[in-house]
Short mmCIF file of C-alpha atoms in Angstrom, two decimals:
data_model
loop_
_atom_site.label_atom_id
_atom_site.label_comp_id
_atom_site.label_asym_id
_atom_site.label_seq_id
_atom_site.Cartn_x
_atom_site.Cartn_y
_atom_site.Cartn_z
CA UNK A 1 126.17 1.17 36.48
CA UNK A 2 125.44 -1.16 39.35
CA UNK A 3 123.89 -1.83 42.63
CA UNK A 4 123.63 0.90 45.03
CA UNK A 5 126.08 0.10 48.13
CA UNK A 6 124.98 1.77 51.81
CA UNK A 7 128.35 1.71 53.20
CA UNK A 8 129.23 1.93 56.91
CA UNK A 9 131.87 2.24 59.23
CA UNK A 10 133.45 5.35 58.61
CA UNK A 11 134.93 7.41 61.58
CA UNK A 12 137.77 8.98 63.49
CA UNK A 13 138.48 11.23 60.47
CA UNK A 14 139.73 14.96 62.02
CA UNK A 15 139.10 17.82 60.61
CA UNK A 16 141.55 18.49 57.87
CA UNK A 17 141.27 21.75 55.85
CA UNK A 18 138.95 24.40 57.71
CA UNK A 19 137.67 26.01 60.94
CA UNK A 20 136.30 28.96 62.10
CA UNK A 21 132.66 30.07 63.50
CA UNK A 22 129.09 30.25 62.00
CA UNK A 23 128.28 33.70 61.75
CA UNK A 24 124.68 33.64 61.03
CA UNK A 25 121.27 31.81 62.63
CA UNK A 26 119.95 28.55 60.99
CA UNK A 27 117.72 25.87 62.32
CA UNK A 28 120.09 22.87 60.39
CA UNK A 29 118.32 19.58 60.03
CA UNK A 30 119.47 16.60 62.21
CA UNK A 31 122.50 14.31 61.01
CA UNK A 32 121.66 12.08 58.36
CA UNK A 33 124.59 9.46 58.11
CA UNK A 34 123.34 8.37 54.85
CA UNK A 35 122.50 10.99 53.02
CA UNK A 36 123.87 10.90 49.58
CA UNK A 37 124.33 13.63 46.85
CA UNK A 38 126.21 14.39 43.65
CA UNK A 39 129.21 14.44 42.16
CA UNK A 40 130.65 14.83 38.26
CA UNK A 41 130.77 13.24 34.94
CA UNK A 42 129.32 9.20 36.31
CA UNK A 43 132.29 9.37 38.93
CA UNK A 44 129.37 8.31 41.38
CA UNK A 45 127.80 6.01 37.97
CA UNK A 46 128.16 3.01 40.39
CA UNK A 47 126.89 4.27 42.90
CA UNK A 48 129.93 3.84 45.20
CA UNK A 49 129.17 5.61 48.13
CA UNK A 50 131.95 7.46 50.10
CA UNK A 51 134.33 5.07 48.26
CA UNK A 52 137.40 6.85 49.12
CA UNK A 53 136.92 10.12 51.45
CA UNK A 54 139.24 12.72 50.70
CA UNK A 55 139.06 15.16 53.09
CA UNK A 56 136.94 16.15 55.76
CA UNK A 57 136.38 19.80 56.64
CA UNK A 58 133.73 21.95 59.09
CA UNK A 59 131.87 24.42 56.61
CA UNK A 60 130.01 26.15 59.36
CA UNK A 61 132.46 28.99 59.14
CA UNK A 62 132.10 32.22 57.33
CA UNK A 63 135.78 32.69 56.92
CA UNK A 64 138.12 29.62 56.83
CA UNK A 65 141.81 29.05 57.68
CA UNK A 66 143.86 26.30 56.82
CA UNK A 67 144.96 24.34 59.50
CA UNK A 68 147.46 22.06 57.78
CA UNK A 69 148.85 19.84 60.86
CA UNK A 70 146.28 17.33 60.77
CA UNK A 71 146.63 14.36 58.39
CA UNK A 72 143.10 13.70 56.43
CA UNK A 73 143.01 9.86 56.56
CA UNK A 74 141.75 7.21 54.52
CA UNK A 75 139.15 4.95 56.87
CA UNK A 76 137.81 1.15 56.29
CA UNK A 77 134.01 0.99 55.80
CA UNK A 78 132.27 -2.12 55.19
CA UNK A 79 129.50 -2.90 52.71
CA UNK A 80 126.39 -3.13 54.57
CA UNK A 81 123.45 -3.90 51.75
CA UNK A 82 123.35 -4.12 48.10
CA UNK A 83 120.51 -2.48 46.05
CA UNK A 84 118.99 -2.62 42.94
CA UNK A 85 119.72 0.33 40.64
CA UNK A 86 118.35 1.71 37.01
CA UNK A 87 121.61 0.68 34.55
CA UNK A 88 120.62 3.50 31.98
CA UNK A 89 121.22 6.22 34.64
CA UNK A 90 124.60 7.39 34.60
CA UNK A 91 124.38 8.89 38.14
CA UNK A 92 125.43 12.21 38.91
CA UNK A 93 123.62 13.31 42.32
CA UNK A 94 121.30 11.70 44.59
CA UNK A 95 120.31 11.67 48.27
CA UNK A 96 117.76 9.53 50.22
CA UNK A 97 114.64 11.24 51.68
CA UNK A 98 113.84 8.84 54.62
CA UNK A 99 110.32 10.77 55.57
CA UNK A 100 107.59 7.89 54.74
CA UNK A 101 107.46 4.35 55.44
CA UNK A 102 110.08 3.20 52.86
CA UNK A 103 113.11 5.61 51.86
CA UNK A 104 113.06 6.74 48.79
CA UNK A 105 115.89 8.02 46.53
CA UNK A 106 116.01 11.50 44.62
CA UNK A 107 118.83 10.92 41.57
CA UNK A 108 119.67 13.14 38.87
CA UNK A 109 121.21 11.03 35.92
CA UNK A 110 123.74 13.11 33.22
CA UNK A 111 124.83 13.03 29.06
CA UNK A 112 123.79 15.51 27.36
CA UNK A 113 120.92 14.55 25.32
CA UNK A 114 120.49 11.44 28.35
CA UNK A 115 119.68 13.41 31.70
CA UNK A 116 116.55 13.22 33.82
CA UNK A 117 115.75 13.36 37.15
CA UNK A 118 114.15 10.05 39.32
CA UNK A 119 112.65 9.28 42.35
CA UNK A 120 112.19 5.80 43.10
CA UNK A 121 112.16 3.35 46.47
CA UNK A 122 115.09 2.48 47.59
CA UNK A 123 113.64 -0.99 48.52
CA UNK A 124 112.57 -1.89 45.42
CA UNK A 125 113.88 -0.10 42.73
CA UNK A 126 110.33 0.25 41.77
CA UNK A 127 110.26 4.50 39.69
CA UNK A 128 107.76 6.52 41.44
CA UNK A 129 108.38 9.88 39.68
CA UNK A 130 110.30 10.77 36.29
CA UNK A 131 111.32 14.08 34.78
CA UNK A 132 113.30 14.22 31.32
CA UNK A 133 115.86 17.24 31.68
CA UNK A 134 116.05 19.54 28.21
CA UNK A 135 118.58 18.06 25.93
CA UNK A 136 121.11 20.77 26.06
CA UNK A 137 121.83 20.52 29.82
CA UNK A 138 124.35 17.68 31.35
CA UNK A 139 122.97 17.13 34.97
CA UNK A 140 124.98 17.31 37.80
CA UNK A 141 124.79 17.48 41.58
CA UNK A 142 121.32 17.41 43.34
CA UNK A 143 119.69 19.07 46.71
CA UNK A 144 116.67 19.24 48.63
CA UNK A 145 116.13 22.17 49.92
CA UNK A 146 112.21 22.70 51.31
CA UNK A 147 110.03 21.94 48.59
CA UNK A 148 112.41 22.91 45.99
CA UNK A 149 114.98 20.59 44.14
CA UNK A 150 117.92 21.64 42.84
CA UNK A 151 119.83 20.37 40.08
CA UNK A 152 123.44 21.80 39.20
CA UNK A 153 124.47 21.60 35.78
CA UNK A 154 127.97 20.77 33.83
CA UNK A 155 128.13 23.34 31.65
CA UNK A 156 125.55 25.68 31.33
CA UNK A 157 126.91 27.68 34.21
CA UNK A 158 122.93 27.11 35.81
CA UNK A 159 121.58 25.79 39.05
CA UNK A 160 118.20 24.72 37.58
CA UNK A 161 115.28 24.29 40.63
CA UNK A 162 112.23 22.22 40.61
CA UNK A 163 109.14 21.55 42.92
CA UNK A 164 109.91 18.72 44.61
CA UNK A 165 106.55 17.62 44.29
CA UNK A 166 105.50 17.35 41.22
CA UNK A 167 109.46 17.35 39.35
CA UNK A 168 108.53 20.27 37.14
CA UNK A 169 111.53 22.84 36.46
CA UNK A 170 110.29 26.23 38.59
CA UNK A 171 113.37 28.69 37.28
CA UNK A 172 116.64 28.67 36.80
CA UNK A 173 119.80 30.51 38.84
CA UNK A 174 123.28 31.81 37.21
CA UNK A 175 125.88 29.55 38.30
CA UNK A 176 129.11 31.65 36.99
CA UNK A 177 131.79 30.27 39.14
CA UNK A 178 133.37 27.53 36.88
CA UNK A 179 132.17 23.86 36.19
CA UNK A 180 129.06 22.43 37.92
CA UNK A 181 130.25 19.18 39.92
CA UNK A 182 128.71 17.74 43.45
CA UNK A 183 126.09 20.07 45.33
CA UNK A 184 124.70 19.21 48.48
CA UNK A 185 122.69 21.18 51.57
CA UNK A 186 123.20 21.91 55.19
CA UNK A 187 119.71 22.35 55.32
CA UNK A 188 119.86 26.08 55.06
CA UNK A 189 122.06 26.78 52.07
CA UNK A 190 123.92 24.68 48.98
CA UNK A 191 127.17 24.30 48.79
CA UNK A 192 128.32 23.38 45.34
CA UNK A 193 131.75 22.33 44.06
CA UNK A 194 133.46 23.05 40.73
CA UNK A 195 136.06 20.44 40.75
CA UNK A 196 138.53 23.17 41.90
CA UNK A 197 139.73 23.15 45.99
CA UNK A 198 136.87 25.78 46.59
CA UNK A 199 133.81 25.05 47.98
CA UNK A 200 130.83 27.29 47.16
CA UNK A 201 128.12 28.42 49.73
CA UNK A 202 124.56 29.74 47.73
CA UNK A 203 121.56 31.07 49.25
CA UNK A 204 118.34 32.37 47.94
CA UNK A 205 117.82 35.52 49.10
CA UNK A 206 114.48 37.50 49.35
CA UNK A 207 113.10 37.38 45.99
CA UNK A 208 114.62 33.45 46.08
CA UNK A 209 117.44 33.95 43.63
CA UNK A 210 120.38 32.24 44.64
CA UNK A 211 123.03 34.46 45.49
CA UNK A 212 126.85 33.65 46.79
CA UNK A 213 127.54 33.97 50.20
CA UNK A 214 131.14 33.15 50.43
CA UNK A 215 133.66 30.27 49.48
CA UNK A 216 135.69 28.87 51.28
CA UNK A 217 139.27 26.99 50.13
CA UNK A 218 139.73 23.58 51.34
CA UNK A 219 143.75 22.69 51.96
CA UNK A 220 145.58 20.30 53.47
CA UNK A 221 149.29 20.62 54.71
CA UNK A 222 148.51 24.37 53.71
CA UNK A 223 148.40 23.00 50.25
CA UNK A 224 145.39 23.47 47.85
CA UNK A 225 143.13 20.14 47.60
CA UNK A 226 141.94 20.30 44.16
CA UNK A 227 139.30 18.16 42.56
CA UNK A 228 136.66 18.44 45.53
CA UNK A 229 133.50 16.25 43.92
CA UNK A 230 130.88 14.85 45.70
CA UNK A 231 130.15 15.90 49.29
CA UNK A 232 127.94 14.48 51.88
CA UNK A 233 126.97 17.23 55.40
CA UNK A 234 126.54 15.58 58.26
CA UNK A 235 126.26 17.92 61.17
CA UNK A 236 128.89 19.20 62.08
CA UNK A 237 131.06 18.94 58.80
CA UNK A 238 131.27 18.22 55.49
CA UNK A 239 132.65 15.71 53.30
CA UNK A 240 134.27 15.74 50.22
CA UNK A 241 135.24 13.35 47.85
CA UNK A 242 138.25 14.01 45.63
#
């Protein structure tokens, strides 16, 4: 538990683990340097943003290869502003949605028994929405996609959604590929981790069950990088926090 750090400075990082070429249309948002989302079991509890970057890899490819000559480096970043931040929440996802006059922060907060989800200025601190999560469900990773939020989950093998409006659960998606860890969007689809060195792409198709698209394996040095947590997209590529 702590302040929330915006942290700044990060660049020259190359591509490190994929490439390859988008094989289907999308109108992607813009890039949102500080967009923040979720990662596993309080790793992000104080709210250290991008502390230590991992790798970074394009996910706009359908198939992936590993490219392995590049070395994924650690950058500096420096700590731009300090802000307040809700001690009981043991952070698991967030991001900011910067659409009104002040930002405002979407977090979901994990324990089983202890989760809910919170949206709350960023300024201020001040709560401007709460939603208790059922007690058998650890919370995990969080996305915006349209109006609909959604929340991964630990262990229940779920991606649970909500109307972003009004933070009431809508329905609930199977999630059978391992572990729930970080989940973030590209505007268009999810991509979800499971603490493995895959990275998961979801869409909802017609009838707006999520379904798997593909997944991708991120490596480095053709080696597996295993442990892939939180991500952050910004266009062009993705993110990942080991």
């Amino acid at each position: 538990d702590g302040p929330l750090e915006r942290r700044v400075g990060m660049k020259d990082v190359p591509s490190a683990a994929m490439s390859g070429t988008n094989s289907f249309a999308c109108r992607r948002r813009p890039s949102i340097s500080n967009r923040l989302s979720g990662g596993r079991r309080g790793r992000l509890s104080r709210l250290s943003v991008l502390r230590r970057v991992a790798v970074c890899a394009a996910m706009l490819a359908q198939t992936a290869t590993a490219a392995g000559s590049e070395e994924a480096r650690l950058i500096e970043y420096e700590v731009a502003r300090k802000y307040t931040h809700e001690t009981v929440c043991f952070t698991e996802g967030l991001f900011l949605n910067d659409t009104g006059t002040e930002p405002e922060v979407f977090e979901s907060c994990g324990l089983y028994g202890r989760s809910y989800l919170r949206r709350y200025k960023l300024g201020s601190g001040e709560t401007v929405q709460k939603a208790s999560v059922p007690s058998e469900i650890f919370s995990e990773g969080l996305a915006l996609v349209g109006k609909s939020l959604y929340m991964l989950t630990y262990h229940a093998k779920q991606v649970l959604e909500y109307d972003s409006l009004t933070l009431k659960e809508v329905r609930r998606h199977p999630f059978p590929y391992g572990e729930g860890w970080g989940l973030t969007t590209d505007g268009c689809d999810l991509l979800a981790t499971t603490g493995s060195s895959f990275i998961f792409r979801l869409r909802a198709d017609a009838a707006g069950t999520l379904q798997l698209v593909h997944k991708v394996e991120v490596k480095h040095r053709g080696k597996p990088v295993r442990m892939l947590n939180e991500m952050e997209f910004i266009t062009p590529k993705l993110w990942v926090n080991q």
